JSON list of C-alpha atoms in Angstrom, two decimals:
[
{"chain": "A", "resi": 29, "resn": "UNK", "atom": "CA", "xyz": [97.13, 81.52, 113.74]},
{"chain": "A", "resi": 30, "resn": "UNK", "atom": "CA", "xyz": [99.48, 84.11, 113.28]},
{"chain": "A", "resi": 31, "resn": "UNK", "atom": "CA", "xyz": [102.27, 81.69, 113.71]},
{"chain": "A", "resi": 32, "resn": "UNK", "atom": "CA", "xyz": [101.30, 79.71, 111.40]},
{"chain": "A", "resi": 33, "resn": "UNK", "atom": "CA", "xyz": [101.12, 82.43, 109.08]},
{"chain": "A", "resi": 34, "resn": "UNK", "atom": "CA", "xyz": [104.63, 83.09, 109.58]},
{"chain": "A", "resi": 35, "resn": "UNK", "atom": "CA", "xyz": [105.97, 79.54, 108.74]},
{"chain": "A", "resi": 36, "resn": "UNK", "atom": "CA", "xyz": [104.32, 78.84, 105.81]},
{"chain": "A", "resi": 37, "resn": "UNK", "atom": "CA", "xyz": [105.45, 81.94, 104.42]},
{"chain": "A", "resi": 38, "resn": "UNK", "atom": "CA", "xyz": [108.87, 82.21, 105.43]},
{"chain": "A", "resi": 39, "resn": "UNK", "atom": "CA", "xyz": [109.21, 78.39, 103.97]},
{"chain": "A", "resi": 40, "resn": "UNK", "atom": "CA", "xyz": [107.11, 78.56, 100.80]},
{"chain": "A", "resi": 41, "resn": "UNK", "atom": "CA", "xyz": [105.60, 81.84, 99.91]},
{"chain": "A", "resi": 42, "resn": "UNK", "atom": "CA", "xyz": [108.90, 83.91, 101.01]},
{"chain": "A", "resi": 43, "resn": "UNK", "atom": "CA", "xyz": [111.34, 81.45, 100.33]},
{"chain": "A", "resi": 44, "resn": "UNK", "atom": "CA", "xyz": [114.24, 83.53, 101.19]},
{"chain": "A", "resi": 45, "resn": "UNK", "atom": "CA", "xyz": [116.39, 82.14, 98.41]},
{"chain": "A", "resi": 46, "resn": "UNK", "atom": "CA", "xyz": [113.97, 81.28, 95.46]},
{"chain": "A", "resi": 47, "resn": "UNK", "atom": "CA", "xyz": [112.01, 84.34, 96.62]},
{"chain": "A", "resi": 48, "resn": "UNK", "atom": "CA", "xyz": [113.80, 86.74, 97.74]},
{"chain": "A", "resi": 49, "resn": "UNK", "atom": "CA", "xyz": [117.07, 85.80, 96.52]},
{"chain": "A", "resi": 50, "resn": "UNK", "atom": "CA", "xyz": [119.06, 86.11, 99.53]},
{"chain": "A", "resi": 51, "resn": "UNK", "atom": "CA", "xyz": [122.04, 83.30, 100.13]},
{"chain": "A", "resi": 52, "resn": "UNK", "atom": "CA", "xyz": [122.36, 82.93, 96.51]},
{"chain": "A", "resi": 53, "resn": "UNK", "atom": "CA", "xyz": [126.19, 82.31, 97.43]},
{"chain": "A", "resi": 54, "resn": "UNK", "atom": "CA", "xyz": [126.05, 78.84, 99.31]},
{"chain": "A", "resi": 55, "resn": "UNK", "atom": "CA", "xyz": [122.93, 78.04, 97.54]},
{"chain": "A", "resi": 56, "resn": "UNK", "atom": "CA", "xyz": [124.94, 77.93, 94.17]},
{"chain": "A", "resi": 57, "resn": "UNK", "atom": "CA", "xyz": [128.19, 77.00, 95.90]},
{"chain": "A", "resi": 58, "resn": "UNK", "atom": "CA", "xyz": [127.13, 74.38, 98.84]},
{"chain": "A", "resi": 59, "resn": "UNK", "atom": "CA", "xyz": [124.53, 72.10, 97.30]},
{"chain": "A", "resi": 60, "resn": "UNK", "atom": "CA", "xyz": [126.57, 70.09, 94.96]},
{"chain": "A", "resi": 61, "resn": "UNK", "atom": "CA", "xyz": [126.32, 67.04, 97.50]},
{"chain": "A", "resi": 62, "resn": "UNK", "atom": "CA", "xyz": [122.95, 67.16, 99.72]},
{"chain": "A", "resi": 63, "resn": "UNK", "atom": "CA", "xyz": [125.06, 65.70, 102.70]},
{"chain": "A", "resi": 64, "resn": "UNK", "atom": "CA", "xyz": [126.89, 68.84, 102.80]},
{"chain": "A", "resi": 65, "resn": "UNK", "atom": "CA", "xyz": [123.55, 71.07, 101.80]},
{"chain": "A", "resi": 66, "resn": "UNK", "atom": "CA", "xyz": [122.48, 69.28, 105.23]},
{"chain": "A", "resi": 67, "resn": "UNK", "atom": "CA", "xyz": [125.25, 70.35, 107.06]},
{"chain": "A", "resi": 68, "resn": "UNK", "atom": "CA", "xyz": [124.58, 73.87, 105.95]},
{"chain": "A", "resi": 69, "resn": "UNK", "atom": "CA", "xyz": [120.99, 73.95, 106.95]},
{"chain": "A", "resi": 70, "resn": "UNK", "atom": "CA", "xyz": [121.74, 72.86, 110.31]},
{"chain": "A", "resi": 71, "resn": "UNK", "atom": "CA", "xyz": [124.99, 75.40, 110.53]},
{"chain": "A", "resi": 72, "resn": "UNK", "atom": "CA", "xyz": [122.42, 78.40, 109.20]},
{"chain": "A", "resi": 73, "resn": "UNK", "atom": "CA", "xyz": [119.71, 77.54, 111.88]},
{"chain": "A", "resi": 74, "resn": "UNK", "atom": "CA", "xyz": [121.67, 77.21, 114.75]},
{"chain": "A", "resi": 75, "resn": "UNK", "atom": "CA", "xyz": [123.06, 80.84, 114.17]},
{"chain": "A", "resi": 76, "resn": "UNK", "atom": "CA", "xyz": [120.20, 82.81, 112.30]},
{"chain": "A", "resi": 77, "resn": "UNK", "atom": "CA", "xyz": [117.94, 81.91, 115.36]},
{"chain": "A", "resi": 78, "resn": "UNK", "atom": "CA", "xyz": [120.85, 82.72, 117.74]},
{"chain": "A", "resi": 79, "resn": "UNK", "atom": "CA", "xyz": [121.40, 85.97, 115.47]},
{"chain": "A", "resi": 80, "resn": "UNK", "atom": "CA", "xyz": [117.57, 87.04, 115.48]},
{"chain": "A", "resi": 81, "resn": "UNK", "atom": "CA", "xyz": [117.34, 86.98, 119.37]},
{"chain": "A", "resi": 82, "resn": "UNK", "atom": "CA", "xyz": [120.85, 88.92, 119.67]},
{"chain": "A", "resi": 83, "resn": "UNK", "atom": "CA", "xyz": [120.40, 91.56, 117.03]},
{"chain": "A", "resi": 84, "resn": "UNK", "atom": "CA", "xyz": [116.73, 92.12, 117.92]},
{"chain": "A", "resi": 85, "resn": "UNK", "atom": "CA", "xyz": [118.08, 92.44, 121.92]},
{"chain": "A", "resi": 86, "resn": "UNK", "atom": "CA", "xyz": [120.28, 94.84, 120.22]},
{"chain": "A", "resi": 87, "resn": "UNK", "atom": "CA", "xyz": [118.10, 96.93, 118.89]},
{"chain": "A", "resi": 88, "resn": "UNK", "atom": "CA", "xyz": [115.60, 97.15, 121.12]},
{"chain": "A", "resi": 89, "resn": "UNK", "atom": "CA", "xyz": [117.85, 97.55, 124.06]},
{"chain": "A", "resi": 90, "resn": "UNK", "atom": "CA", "xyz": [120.58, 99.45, 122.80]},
{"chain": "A", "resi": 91, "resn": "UNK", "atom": "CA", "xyz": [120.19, 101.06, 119.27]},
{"chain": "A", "resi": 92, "resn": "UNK", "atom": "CA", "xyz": [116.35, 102.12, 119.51]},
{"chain": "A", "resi": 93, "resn": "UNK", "atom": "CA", "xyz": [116.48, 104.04, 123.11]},
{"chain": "A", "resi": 94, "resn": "UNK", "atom": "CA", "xyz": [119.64, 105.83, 122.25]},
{"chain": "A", "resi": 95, "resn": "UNK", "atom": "CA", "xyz": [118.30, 107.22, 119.17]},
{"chain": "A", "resi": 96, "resn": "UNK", "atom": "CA", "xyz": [121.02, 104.82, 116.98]},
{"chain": "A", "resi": 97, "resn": "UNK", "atom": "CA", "xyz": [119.08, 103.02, 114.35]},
{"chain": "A", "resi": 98, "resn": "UNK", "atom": "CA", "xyz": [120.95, 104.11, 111.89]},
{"chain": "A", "resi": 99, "resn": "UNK", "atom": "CA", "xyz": [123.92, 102.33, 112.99]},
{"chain": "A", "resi": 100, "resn": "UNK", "atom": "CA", "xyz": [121.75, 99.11, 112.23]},
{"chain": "A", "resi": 101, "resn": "UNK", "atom": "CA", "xyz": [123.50, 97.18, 109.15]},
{"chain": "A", "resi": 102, "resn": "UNK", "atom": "CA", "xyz": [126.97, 98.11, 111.41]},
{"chain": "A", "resi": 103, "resn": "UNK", "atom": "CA", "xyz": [125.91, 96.26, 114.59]},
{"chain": "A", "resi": 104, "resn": "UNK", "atom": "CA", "xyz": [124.19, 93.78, 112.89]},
{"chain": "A", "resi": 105, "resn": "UNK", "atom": "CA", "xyz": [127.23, 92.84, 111.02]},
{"chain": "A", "resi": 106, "resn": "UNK", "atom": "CA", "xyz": [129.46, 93.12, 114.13]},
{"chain": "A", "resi": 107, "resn": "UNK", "atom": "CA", "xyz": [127.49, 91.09, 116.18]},
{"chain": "A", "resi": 108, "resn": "UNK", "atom": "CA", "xyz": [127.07, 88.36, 113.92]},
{"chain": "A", "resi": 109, "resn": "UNK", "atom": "CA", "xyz": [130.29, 88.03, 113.66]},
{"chain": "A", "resi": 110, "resn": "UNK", "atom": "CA", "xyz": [131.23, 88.16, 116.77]},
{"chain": "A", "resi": 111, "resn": "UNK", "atom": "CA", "xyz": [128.49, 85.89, 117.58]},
{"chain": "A", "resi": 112, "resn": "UNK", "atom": "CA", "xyz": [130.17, 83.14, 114.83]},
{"chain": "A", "resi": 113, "resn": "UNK", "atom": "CA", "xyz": [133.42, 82.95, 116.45]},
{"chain": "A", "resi": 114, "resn": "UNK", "atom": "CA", "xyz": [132.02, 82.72, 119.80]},
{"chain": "A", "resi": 115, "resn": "UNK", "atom": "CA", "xyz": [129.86, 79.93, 118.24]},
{"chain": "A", "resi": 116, "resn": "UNK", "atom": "CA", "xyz": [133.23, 78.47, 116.87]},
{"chain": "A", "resi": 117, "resn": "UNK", "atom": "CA", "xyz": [134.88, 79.04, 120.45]},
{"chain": "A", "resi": 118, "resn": "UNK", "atom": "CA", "xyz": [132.47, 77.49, 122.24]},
{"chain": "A", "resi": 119, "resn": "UNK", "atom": "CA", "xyz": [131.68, 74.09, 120.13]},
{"chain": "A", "resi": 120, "resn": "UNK", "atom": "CA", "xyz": [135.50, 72.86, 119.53]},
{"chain": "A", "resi": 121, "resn": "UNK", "atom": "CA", "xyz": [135.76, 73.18, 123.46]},
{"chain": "A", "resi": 122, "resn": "UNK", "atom": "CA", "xyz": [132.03, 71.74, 124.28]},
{"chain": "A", "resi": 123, "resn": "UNK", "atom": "CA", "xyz": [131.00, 69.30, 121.70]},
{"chain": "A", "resi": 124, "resn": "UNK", "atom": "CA", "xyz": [134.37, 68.81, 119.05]},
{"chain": "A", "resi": 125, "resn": "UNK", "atom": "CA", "xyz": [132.71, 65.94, 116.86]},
{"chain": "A", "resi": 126, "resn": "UNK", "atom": "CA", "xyz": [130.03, 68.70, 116.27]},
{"chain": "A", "resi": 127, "resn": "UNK", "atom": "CA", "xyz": [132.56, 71.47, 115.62]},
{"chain": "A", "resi": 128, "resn": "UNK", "atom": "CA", "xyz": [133.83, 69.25, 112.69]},
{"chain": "A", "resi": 129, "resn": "UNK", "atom": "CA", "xyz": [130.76, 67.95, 111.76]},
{"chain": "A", "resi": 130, "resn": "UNK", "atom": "CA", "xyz": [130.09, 71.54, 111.07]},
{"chain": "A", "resi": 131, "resn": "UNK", "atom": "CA", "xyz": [133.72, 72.40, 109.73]},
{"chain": "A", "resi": 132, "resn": "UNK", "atom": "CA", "xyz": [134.01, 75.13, 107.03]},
{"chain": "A", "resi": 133, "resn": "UNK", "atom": "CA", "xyz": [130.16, 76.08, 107.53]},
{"chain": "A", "resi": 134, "resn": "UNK", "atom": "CA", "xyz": [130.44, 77.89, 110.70]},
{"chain": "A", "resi": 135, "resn": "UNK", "atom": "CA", "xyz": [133.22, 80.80, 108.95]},
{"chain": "A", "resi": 136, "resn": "UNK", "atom": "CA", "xyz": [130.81, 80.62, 105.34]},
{"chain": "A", "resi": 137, "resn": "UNK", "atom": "CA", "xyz": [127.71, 81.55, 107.65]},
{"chain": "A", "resi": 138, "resn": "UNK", "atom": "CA", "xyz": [129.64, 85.12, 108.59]},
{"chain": "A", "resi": 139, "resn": "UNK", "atom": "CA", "xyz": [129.49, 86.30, 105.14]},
{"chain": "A", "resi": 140, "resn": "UNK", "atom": "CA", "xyz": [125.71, 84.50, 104.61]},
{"chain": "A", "resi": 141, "resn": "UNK", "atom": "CA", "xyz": [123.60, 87.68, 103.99]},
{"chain": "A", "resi": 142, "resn": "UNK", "atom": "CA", "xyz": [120.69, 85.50, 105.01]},
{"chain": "A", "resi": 143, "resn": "UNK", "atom": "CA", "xyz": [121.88, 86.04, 108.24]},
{"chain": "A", "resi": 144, "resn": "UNK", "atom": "CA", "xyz": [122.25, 89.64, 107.94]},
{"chain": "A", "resi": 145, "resn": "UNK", "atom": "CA", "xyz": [118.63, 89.84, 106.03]},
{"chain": "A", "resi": 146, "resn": "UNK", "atom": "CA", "xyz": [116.28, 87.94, 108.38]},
{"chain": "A", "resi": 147, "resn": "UNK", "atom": "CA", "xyz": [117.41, 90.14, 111.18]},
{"chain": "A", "resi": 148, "resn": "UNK", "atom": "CA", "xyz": [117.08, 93.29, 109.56]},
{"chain": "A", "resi": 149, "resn": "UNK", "atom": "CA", "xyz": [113.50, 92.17, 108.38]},
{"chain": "A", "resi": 150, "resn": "UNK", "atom": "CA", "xyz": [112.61, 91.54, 112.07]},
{"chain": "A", "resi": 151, "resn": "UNK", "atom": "CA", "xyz": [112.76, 94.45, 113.30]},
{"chain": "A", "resi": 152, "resn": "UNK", "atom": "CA", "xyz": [111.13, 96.13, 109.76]},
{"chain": "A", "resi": 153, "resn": "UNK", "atom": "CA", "xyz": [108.39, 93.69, 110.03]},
{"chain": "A", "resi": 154, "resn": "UNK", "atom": "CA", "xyz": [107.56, 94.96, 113.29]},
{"chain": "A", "resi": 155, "resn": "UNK", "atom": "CA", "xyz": [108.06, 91.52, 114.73]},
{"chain": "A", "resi": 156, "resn": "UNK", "atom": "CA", "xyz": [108.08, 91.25, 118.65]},
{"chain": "A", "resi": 157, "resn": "UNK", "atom": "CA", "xyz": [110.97, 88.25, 119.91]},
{"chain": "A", "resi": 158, "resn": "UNK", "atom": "CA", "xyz": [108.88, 85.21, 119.91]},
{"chain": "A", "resi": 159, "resn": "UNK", "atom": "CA", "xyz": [107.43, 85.92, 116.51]},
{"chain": "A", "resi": 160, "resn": "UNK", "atom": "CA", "xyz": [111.47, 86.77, 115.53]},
{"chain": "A", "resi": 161, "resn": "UNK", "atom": "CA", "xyz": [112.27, 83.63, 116.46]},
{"chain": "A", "resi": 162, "resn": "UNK", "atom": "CA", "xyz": [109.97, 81.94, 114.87]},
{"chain": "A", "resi": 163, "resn": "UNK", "atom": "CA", "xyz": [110.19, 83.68, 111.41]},
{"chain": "A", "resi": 164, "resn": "UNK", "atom": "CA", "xyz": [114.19, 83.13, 111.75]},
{"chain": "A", "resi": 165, "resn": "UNK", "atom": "CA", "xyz": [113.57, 79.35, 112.58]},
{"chain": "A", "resi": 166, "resn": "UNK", "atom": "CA", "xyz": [111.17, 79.10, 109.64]},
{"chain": "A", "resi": 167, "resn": "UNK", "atom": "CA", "xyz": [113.00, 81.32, 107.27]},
{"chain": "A", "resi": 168, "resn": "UNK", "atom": "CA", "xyz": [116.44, 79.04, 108.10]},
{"chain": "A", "resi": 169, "resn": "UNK", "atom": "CA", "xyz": [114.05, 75.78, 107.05]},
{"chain": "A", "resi": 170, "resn": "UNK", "atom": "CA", "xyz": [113.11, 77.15, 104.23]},
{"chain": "A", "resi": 171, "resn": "UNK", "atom": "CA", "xyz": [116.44, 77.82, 103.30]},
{"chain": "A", "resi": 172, "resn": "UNK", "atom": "CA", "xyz": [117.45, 74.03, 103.80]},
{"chain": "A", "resi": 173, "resn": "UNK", "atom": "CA", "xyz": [114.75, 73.19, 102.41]},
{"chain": "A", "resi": 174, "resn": "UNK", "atom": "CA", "xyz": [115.61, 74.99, 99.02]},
{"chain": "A", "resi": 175, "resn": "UNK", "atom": "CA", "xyz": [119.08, 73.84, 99.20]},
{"chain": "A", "resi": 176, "resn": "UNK", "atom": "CA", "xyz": [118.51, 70.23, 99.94]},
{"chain": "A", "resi": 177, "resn": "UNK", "atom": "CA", "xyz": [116.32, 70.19, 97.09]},
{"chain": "A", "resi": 178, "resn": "UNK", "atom": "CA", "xyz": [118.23, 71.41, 95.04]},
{"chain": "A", "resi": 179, "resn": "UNK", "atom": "CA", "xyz": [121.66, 69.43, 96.35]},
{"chain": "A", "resi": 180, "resn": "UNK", "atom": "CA", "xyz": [119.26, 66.03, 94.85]},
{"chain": "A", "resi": 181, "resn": "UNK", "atom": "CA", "xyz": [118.85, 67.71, 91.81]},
{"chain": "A", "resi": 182, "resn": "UNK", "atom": "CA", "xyz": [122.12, 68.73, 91.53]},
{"chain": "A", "resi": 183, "resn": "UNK", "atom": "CA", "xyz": [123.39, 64.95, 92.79]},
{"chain": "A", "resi": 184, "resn": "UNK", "atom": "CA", "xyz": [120.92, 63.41, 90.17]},
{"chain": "A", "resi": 185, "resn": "UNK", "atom": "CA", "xyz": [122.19, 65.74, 87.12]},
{"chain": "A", "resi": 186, "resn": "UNK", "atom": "CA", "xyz": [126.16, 63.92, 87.70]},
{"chain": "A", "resi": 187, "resn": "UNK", "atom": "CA", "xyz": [123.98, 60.51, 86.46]},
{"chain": "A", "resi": 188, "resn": "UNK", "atom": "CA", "xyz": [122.49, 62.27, 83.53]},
{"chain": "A", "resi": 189, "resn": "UNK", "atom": "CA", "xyz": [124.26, 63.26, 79.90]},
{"chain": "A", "resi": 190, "resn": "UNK", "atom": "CA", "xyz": [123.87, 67.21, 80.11]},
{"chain": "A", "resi": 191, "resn": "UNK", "atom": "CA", "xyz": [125.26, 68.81, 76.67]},
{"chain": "A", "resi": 192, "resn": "UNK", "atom": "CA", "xyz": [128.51, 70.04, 77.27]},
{"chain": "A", "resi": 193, "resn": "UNK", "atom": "CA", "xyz": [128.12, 73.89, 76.58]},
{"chain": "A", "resi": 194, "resn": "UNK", "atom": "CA", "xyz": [125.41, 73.70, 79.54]},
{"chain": "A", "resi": 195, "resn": "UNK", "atom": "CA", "xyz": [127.45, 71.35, 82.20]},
{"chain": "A", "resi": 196, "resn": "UNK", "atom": "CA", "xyz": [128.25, 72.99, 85.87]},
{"chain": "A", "resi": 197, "resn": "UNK", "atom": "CA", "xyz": [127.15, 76.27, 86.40]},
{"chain": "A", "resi": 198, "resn": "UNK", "atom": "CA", "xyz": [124.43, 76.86, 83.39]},
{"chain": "A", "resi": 199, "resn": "UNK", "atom": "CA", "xyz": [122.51, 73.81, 84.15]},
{"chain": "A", "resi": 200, "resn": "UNK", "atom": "CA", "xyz": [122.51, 74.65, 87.96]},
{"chain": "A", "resi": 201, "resn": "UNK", "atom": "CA", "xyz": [121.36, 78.19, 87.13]},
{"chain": "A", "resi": 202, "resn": "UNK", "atom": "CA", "xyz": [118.51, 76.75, 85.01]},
{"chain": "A", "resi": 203, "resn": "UNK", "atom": "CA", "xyz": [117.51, 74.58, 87.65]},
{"chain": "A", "resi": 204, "resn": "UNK", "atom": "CA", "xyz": [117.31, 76.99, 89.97]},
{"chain": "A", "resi": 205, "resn": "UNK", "atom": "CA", "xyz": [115.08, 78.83, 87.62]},
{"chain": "A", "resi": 206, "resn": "UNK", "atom": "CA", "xyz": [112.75, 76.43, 87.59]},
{"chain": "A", "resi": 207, "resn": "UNK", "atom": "CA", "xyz": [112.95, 75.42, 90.98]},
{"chain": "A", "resi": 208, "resn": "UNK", "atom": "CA", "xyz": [112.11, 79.10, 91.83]},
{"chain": "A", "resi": 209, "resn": "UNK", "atom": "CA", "xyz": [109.14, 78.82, 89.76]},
{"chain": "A", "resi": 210, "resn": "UNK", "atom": "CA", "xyz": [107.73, 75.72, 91.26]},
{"chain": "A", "resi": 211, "resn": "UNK", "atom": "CA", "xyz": [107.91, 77.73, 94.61]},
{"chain": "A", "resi": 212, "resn": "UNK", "atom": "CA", "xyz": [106.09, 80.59, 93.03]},
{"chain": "A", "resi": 213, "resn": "UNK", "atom": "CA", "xyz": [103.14, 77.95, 92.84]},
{"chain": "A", "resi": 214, "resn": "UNK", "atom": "CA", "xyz": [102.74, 78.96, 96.50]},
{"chain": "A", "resi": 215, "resn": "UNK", "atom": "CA", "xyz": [102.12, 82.45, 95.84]},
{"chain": "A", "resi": 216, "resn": "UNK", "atom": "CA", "xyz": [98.32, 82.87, 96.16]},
{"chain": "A", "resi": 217, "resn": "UNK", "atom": "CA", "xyz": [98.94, 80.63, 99.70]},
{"chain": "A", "resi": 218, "resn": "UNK", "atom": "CA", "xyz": [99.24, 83.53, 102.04]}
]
């Protein structure tokens, strides 16, 4: 049940973007076209769940026992980056059609802060790994989720005649906005 718990509010209660307004960056700056809003969603997921398990490992193993916690934001930024490029490294030898399926996403996800931010709140929700994971995993579809949406909007504003003073970024902001709100309908949920 608990499980369960943890989905429904890291994908609609918690929405990490709408919510909590983390990843405001790509969500703003990758959703003009939902195929690429796809391709960040998958990009995101891959590595926050990869991120979770490494930076939780890390502070568990390392940063807790040696009395280092506050070194946490440090490591957590080093290893995620580190854990990118190795990423990187790894798919253009293993797979290359994904590694440019992916393209500029994989680099963009180092500076994601939803990255950073889901595994800091891991380890200050008192989360053990498997319920880590699975807050990460949910957290990274609610993410796509948001940006998806919001990528159709977007895509379906282009066929629309939007006043001029409130073309591009106003009418996206707005749209968030509301978009925010209609996830705030989910509130009482959880």
């Amino acid at each position: 049940m608990s499980y369960i718990l943890i989905v429904i509010s890291a994908i609609f209660v918690n929405n990490i973007v709408l919510s909590q307004f983390l990843g405001i960056c790509p969500f703003l700056g990758v959703s003009k076209k939902i195929s690429t809003g796809v391709g960040m969603t998958g990009a995101v997921t891959f590595v926050m769940v990869i991120a979770t398990i490494v930076t939780y490992l890390v502070q568990k193993l390392v940063l807790d026992p040696f009395g280092l916690a506050y070194l946490q934001t440090i490591s957590f930024i080093l290893v995620i980056a580190a854990l990118v490029q190795l990423v990187e490294i790894i798919l253009k030898k293993v797979s290359p059609p994904l590694y440019q399926a992916l393209g500029v996403f994989l680099p963009l996800i180092t500076t994601n802060c939803t990255i950073l931010g889901v595994a800091i709140m891991t380890i200050q929700k008192d989360l053990n790994l498997v319920e880590a994971v699975v807050f990460s995993a949910s957290t990274a579809v609610g993410f796509g989720l948001a940006l998806i949406t919001f990528a159709g909007i977007r895509e379906q504003l282009e066929l629309v005649d939007v006043p001029k003073g409130m073309r591009g970024t106003p009418i996206a902001l707005i749209v968030a906005g509301l978009l925010a709100l209609a996830f705030m309908g989910f509130a009482g949920l959880v």
